[in-house]
Tab-separated table of C-alpha atoms in Angstrom:
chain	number	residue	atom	x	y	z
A	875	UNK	CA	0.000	0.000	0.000
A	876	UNK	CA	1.438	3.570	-0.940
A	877	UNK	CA	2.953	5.962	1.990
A	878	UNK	CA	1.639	9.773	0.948
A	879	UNK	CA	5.144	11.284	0.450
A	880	UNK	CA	7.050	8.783	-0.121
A	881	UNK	CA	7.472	8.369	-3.593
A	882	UNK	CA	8.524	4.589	-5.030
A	883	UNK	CA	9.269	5.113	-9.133
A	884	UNK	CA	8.998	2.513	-11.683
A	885	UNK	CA	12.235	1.107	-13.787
A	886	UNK	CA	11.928	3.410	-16.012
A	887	UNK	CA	11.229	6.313	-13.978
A	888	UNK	CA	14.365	4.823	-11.943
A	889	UNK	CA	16.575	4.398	-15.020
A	890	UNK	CA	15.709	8.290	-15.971
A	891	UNK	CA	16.375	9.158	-11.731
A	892	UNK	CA	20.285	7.349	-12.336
A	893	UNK	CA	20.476	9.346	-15.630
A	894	UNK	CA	19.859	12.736	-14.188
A	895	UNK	CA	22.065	11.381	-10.843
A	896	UNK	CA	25.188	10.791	-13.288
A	897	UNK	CA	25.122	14.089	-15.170
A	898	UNK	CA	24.613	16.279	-12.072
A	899	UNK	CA	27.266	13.957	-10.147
A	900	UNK	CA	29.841	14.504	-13.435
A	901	UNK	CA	29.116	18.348	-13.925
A	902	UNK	CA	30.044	18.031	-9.914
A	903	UNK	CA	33.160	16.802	-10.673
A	904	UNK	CA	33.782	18.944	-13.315
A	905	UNK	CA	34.268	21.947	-11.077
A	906	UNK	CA	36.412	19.733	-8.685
A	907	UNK	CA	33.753	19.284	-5.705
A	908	UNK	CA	34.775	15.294	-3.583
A	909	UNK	CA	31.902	13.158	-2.818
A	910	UNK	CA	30.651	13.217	0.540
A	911	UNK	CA	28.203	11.121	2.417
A	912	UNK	CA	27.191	11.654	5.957
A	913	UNK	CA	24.802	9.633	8.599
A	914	UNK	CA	20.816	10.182	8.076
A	915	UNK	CA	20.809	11.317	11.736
A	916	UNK	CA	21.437	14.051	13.906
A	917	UNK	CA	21.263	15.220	17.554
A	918	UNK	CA	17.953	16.699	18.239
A	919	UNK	CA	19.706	19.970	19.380
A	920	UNK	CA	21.297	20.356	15.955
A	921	UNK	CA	18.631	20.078	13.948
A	922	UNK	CA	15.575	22.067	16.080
A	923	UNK	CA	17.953	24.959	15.858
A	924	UNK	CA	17.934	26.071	12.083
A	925	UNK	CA	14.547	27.681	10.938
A	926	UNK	CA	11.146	26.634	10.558
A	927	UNK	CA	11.749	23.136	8.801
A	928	UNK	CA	13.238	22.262	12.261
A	929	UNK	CA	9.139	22.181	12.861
A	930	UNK	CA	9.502	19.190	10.352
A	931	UNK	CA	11.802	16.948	11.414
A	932	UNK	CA	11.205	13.139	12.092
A	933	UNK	CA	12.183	11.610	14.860
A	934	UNK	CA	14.013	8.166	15.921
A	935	UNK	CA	12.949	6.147	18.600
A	936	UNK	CA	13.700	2.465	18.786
A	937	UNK	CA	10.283	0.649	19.630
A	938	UNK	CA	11.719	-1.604	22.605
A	939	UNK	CA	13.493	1.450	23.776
A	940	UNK	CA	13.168	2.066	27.448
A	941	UNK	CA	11.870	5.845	28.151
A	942	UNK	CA	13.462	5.474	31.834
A	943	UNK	CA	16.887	5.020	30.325
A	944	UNK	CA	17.002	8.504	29.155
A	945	UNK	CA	19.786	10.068	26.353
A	946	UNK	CA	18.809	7.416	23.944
A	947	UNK	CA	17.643	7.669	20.245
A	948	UNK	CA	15.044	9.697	21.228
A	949	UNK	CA	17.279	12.768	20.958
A	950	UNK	CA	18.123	11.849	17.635
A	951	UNK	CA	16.151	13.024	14.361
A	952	UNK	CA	16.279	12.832	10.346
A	953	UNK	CA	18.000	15.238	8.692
A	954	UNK	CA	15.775	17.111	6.719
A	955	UNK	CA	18.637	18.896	4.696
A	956	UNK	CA	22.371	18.228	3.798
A	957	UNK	CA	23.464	21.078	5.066
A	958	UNK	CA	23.327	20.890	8.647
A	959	UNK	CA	25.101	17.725	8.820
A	960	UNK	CA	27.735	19.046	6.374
A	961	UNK	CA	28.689	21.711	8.971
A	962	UNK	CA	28.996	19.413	11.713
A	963	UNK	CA	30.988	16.670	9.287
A	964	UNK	CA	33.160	19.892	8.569
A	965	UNK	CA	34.056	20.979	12.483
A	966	UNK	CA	34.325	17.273	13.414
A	967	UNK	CA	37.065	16.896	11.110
A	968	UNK	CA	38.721	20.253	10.114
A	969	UNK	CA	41.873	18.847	11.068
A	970	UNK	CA	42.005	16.449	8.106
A	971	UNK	CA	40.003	18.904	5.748
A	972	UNK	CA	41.942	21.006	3.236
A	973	UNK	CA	40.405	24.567	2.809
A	974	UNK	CA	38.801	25.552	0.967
A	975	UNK	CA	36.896	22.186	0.982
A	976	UNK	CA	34.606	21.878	-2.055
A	977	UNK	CA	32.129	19.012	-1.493
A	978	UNK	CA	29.122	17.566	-3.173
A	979	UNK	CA	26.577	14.825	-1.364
A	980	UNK	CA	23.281	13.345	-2.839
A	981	UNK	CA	21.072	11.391	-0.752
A	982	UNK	CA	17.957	11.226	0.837
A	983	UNK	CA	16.373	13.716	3.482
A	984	UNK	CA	13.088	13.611	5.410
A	985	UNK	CA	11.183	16.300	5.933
A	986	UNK	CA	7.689	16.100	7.643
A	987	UNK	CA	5.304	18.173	5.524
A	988	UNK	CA	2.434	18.013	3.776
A	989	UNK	CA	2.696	15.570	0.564
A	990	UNK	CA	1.873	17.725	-2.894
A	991	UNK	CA	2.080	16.951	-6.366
A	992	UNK	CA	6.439	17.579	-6.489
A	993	UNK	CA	7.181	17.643	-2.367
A	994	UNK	CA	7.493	14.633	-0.644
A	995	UNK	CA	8.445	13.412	2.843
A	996	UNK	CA	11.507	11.343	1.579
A	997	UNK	CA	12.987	12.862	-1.244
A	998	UNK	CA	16.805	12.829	-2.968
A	999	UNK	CA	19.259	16.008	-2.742
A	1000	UNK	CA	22.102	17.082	-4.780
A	1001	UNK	CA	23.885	19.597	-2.841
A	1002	UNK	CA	27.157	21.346	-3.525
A	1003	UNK	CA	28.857	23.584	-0.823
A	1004	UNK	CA	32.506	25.126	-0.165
A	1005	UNK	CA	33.586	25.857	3.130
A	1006	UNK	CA	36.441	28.097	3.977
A	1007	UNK	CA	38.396	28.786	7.633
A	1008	UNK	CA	37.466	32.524	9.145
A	1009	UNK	CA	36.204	34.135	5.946
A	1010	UNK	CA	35.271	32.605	2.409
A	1011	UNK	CA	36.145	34.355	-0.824
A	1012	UNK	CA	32.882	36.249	-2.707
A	1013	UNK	CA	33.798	34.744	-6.315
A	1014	UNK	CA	32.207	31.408	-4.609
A	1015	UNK	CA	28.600	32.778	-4.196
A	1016	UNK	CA	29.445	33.977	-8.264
A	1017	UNK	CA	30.253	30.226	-9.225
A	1018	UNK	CA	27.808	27.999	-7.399
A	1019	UNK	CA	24.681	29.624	-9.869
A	1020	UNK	CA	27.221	28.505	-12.670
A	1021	UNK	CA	28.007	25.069	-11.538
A	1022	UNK	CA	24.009	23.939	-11.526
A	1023	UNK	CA	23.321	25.967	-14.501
A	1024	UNK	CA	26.117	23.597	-16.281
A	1025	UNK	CA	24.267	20.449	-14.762
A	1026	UNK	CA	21.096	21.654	-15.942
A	1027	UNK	CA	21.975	22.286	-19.552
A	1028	UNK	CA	23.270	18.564	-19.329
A	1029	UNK	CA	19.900	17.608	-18.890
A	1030	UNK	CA	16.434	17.059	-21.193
A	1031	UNK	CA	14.421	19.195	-18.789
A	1032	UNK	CA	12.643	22.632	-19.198
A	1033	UNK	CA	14.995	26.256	-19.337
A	1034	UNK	CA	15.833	26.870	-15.494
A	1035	UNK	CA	16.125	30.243	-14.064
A	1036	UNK	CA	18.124	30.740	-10.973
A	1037	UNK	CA	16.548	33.686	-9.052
A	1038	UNK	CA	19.119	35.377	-6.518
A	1039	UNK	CA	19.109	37.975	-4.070
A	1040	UNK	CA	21.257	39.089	-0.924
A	1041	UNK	CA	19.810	38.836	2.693
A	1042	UNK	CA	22.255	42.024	3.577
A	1043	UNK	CA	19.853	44.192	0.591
A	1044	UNK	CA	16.365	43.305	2.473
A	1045	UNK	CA	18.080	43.551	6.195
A	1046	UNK	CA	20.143	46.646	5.652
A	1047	UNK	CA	16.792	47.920	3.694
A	1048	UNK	CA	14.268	46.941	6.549
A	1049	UNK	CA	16.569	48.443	9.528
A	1050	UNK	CA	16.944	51.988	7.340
A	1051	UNK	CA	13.596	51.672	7.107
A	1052	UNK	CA	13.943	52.193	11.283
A	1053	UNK	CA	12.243	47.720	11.606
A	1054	UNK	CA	14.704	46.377	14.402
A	1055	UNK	CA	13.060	42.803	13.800
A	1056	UNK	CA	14.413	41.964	9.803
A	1057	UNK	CA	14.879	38.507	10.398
A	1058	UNK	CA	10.907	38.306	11.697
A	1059	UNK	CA	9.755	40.930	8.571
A	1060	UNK	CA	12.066	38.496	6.381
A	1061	UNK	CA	10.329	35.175	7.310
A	1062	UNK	CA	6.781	37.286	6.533
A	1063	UNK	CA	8.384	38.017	3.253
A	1064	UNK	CA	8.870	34.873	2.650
A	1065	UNK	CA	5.371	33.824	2.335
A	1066	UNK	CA	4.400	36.484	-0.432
A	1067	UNK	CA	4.082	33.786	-3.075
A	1068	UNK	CA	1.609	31.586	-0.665
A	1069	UNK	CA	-0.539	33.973	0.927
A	1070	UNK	CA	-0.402	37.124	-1.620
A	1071	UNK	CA	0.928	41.340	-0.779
A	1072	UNK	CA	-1.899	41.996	1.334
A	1073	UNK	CA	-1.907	39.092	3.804
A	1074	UNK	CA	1.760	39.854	3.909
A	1075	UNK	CA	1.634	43.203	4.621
A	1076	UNK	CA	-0.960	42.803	7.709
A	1077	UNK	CA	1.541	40.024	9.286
A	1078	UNK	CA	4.267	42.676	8.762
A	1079	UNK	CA	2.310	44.755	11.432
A	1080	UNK	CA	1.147	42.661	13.893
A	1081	UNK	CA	4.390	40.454	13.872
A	1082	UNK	CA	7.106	42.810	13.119
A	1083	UNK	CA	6.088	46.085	14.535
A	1084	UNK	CA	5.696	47.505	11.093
A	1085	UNK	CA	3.571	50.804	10.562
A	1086	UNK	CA	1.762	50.997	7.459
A	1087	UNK	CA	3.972	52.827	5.603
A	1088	UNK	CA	7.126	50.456	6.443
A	1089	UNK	CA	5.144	47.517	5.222
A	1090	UNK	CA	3.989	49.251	2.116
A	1091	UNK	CA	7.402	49.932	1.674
A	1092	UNK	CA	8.823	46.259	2.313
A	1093	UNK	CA	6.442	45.140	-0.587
A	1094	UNK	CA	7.667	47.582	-2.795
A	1095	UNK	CA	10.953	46.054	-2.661
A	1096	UNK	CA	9.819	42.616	-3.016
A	1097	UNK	CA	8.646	44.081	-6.037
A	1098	UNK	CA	11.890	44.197	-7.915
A	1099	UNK	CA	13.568	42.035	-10.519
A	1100	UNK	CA	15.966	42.344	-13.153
A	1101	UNK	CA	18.388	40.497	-15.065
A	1102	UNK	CA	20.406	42.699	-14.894
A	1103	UNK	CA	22.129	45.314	-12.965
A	1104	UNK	CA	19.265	47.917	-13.187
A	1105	UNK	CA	17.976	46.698	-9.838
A	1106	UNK	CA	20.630	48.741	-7.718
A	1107	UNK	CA	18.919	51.813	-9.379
A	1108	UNK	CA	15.523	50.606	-8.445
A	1109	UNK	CA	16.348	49.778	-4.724
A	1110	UNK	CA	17.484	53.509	-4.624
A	1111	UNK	CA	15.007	55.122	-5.764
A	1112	UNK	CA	13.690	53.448	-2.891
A	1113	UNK	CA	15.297	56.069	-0.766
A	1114	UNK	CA	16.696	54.535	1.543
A	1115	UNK	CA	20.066	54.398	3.194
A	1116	UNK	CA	22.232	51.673	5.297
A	1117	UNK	CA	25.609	50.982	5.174
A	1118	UNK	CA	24.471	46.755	5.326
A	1119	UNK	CA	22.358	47.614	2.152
A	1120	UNK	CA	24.891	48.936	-0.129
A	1121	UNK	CA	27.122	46.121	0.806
A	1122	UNK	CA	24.533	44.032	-0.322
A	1123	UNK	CA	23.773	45.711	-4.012
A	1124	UNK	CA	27.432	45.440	-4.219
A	1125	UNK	CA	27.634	41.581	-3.928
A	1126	UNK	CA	24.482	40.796	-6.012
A	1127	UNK	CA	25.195	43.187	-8.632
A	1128	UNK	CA	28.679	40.655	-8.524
A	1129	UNK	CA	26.690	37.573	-8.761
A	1130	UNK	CA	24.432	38.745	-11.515
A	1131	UNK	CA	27.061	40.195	-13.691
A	1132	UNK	CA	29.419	37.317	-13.259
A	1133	UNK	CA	26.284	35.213	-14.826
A	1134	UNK	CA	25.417	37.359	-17.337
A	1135	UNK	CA	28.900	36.801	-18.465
A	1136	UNK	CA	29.658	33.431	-18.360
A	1137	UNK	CA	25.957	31.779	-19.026
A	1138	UNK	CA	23.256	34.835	-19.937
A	1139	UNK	CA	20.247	34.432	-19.122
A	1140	UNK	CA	20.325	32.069	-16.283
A	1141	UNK	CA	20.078	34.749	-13.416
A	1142	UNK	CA	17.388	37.031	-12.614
A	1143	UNK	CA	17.603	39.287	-9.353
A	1144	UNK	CA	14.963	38.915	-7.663
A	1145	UNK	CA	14.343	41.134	-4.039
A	1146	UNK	CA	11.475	38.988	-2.613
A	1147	UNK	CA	13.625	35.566	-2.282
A	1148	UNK	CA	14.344	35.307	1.316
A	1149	UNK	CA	14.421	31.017	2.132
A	1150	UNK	CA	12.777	29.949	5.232
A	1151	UNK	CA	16.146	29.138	6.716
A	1152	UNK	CA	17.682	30.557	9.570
A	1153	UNK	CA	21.211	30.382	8.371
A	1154	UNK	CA	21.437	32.113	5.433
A	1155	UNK	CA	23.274	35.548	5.918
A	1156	UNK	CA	23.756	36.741	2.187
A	1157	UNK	CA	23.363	35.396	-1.210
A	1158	UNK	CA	20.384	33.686	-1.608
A	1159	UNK	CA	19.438	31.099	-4.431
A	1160	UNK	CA	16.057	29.676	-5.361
A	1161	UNK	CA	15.193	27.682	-8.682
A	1162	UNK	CA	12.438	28.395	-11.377
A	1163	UNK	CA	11.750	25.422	-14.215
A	1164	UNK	CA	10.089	26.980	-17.108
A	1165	UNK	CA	6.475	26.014	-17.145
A	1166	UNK	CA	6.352	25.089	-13.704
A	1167	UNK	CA	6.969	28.036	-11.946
A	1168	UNK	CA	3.634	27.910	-9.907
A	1169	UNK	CA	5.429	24.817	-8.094
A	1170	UNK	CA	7.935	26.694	-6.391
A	1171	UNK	CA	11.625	26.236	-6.572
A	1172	UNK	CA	13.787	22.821	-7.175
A	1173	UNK	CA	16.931	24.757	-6.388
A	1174	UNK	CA	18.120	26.485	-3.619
A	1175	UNK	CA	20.929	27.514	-1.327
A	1176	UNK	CA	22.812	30.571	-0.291
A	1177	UNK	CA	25.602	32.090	1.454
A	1178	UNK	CA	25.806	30.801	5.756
A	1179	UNK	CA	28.512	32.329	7.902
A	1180	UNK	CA	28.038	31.065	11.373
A	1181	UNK	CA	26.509	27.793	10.330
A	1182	UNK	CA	29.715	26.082	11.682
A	1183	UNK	CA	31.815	27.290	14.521
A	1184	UNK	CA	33.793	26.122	17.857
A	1185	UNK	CA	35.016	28.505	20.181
A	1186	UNK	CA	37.256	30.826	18.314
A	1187	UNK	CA	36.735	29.037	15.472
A	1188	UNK	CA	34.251	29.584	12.146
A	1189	UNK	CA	33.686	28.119	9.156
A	1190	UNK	CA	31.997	30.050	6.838
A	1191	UNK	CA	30.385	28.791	3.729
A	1192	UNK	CA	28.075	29.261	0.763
A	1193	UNK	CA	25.692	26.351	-0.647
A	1194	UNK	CA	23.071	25.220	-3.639
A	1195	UNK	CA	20.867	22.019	-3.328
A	1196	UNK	CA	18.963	20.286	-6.220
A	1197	UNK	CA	16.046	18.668	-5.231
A	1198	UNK	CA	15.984	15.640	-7.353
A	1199	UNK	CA	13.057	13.996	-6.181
A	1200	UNK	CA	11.320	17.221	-6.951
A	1201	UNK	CA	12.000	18.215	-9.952
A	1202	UNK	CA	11.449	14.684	-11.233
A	1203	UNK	CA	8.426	13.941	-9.907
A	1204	UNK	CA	6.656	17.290	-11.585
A	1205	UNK	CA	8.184	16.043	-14.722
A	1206	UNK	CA	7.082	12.387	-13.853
A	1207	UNK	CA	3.702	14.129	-13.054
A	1208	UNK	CA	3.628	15.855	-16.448
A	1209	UNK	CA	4.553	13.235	-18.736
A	1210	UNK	CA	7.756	15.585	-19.551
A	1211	UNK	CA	10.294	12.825	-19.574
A	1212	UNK	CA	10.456	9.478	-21.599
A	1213	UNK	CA	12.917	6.812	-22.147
A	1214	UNK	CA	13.339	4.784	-25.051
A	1215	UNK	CA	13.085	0.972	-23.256
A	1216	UNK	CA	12.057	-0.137	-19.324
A	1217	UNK	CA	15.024	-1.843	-19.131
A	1218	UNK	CA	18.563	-1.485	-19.757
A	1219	UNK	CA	18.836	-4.663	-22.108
A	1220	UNK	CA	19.653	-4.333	-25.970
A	1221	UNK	CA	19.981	-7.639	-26.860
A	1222	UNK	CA	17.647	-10.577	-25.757
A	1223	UNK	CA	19.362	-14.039	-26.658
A	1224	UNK	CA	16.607	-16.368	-28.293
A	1225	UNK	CA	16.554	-19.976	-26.963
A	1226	UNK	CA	15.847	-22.426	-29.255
A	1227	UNK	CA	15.744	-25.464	-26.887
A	1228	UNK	CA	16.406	-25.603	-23.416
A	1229	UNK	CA	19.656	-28.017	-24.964
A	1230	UNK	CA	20.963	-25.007	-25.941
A	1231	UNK	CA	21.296	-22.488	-22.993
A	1232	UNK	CA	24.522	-22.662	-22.511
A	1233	UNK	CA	25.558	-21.981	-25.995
A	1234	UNK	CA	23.114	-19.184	-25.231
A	1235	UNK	CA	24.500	-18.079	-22.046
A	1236	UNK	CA	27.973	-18.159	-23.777
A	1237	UNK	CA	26.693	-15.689	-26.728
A	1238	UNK	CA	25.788	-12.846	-24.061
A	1239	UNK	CA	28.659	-13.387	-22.101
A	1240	UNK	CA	30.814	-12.169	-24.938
A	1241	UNK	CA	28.309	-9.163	-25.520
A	1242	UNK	CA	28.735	-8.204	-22.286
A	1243	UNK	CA	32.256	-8.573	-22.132
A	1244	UNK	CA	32.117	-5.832	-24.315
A	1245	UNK	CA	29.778	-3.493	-22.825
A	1246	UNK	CA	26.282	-4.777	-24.075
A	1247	UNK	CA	23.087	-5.245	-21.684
A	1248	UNK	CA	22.544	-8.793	-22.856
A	1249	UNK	CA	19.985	-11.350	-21.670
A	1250	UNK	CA	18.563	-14.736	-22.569
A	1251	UNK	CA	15.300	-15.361	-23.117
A	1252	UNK	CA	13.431	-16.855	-19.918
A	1253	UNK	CA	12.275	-19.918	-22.245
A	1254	UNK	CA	12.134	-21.625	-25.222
A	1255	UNK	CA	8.921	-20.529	-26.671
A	1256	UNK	CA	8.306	-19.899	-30.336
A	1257	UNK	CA	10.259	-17.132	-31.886
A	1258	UNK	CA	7.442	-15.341	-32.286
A	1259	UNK	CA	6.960	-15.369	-28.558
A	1260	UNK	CA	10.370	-14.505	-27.271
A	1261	UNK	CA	10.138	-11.566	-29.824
A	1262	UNK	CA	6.748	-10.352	-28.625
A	1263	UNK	CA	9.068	-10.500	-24.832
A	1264	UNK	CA	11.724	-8.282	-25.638
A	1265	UNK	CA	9.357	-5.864	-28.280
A	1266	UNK	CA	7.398	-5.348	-24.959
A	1267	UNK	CA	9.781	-3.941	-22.807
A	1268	UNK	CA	11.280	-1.755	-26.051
A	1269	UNK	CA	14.743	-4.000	-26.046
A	1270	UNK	CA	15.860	-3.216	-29.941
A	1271	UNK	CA	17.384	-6.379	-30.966
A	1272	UNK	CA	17.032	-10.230	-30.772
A	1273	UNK	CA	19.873	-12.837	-31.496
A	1274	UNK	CA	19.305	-15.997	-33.289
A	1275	UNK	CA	21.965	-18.932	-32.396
A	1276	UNK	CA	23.096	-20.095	-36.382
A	1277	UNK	CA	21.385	-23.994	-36.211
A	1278	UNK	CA	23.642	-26.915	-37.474
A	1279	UNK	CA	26.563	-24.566	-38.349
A	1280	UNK	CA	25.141	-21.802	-39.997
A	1281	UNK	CA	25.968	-18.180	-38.862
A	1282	UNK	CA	24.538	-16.568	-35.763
A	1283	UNK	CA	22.176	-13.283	-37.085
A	1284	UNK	CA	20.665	-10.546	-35.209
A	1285	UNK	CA	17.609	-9.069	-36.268
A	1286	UNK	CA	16.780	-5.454	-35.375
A	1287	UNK	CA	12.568	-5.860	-34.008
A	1288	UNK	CA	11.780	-2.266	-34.842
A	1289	UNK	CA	12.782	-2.037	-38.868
A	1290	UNK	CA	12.548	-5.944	-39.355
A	1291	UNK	CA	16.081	-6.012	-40.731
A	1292	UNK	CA	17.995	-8.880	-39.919
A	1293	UNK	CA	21.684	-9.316	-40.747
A	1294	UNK	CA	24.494	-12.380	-40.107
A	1295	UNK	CA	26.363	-12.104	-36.683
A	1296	UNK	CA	29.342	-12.552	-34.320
A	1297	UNK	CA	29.387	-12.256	-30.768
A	1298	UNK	CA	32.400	-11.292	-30.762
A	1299	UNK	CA	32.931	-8.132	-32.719
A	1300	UNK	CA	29.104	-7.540	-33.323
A	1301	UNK	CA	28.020	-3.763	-31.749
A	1302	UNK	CA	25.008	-1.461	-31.891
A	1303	UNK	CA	24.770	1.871	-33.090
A	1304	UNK	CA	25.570	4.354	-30.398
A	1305	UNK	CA	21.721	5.191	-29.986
A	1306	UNK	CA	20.825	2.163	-29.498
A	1307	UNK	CA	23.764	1.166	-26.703
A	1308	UNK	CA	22.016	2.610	-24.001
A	1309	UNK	CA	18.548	3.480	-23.376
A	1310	UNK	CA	17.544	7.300	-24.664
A	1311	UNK	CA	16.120	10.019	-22.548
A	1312	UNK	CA	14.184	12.797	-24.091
A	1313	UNK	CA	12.039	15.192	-23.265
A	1314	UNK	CA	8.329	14.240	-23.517
């Protein structure tokens, strides 16, 4: 019986998941990030303390456990992101770390919300991060938009546009505004695209002390977006001053020039992204698929600087997370994504007689000594029969043994063509190696 949230794909849809996995995991390597994995749990402490998902978070309790017994897995939870548990990975073992450390980790997270068509419960990550001792180079937050946009372009999926903005624009905006609460008037901000301007604007003065004015004001600069640099001129004629806010025009006008250099179009700045999380002091990322916008984003990060630190130590860092699981299932959802076969095979051996398995068995051992997805058929029906098997599950080609010393041949199910053969030297065309992934 099916779990809400927890999605389970079909072969094919699993075959398309490994795909996308294997792109995003090369373009990873591309730009020099090491694999990482880290545990699925954390102390409760950790986790409760980063933002509103920490309202989210599963817990793990052994069944048998004894309650008496105290300190036992009841203080531990699922992670719900990969970030957290990077930072701890990172101050548990700076001392063998080289910095900067450039990491990438895909797995699973948990997150207890509520189940929608594209968010689950259990869904897959991609994340990429680089951490730094005391203080992290800018030209980081101006590389990680470039990294995904690579992966993305490696993929059959819709345009993406990676909306940015700065937490230091909307907090050095809101406090020269004279609102000594930003990070409150932030998480109201936050909520524009679920609950609308006006909704907004009425939490913004009963939650954040706003007046009227101040709120009206807050909305105007969620208002902005540009893709390009004509949003510093649009935050001033704003009118208003803070020392926090023109560092932050500063580095997003960075980010969104450095994009429209390298991969145009890509960026847009975009002053009403804010991300739930607590952790996020500057350059903030969130992910648009074309056609899907209305879903939200399937991409997100940003800039943390006191995510990790002991005593006199810090470990700042900046961050961008793919949501796999995500993006695949609103493609999934939408029919968006097809692959040429539901299984990896390309050739299906044809049994004549049961006599002759091994014979069989031998002919796709040498086609898979060479890199072929090779079966035998499961038994030795009619021709007819064990072509109808393999035509079902799209394989493209069936192989005939050669009877009483005639030549093996190899007959192509889709065109009918069907040509003499050798196991050993015999390949497919490129296309056909592999199964294809388009979009739908």
């Amino acid at each position: 019986m099916p779990i809400s949230g927890f999605p389970e794909w079909l072969p094919r849809q699993r075959m398309i998941e490994q795909y996308v996995l294997d792109k995003i995991r090369s373009t990873f390597e591309l730009y020099g990030f090491a694999p990482l994995e880290t545990r699925a749990v954390e102390p409760l402490e950790t986790l409760l303390s980063k933002g509103e998902t920490s309202k989210e978070v599963y817990l793990l309790r052994r069944l048998q456990e004894d309650p008496a017994a105290g300190g036992g897995d009841d203080q531990l939870g699922l992670h719900f992101d990969l970030t957290v548990p990077f930072a701890r990975f990172v101050l548990e073992n700076s001392g063998k770390l080289q910095f900067p450390f450039r990491r990438y980790q895909i797995q699973k997270v948990w997150r207890g919300e509520r189940p929608q068509e594209g968010r689950y419960r259990e869904f897959l990550q991609a994340d990429i991060d680089v951490v730094d001792r005391d203080s992290l180079p800018f030209h980081y937050d101006t590389e990680m938009p470039l990294v995904i946009g690579d992966a993305f372009r490696s993929l059959p999926i819709p345009r993406a546009t990676i909306l940015v903005n700065n937490r230091k624009v909307c907090e050095g905006f809101y406090r020269g505004l004279g609102l000594e609460d930003p990070e409150q008037v932030l998480r109201m901000v936050d909520k524009l695209d679920k609950i609308g301007p006006e909704k907004v604007a009425a939490l913004l003065v009963e939650t954040a002390g706003a007046t009227d004015a101040q709120a009206a004001a807050c909305l105007r600069l969620a208002e902005i977006s540009a893709t390009d640099g004509s949003f510093v001129d649009a935050v001033r004629a704003l009118g208003v001053d803070n020392p926090l806010l023109d560092e932050g025009l500063e580095e997003l006008l960075r980010v969104v020039e450095a994009a429209a250099e390298h991969a145009p179009g890509l960026i847009r700045a975009e002053l009403k992204i804010a991300r739930g999380l607590d952790y996020y002091t500057g350059t903030v990322y969130e992910t648009q698929l074309e056609g899907y916008e209305r879903f939200g984003s399937i991409c997100s990060g940003g800039r943390y600087e006191n995510l990790a630190s002991s005593g006199n130590e810090r470990f700042p860092g900046v961050g961008i997370s793919i949501g796999v699981s995500r993006m695949l299932g609103l493609l999934f959802g939408h029919d968006a994504l097809t692959i040429s076969r539901s299984v990896p095979t390309c050739v299906v051996v044809a049994l004549p007689n049961e006599d002759l398995r091994g014979r069989c068995d031998r002919i796709a051992q040498s086609l898979r000594s060479r890199g072929i997805s090779t079966e035998v058929a499961p038994t030795a029906a009619k021709f007819g029969k064990q072509i109808r098997f393999a035509e079902r599950r799209g394989v493209p080609f069936v192989w005939f043994p050669g009877a009483d010393g005639e030549p093996d041949t190899i007959k192509d199910i889709r065109s009918g063509e069907q040509v003499e053969a050798d196991a050993a030297s015999w390949a497919p065309p490129d296309a056909d190696r592999n199964p294809l992934i388009s979009a739908g």
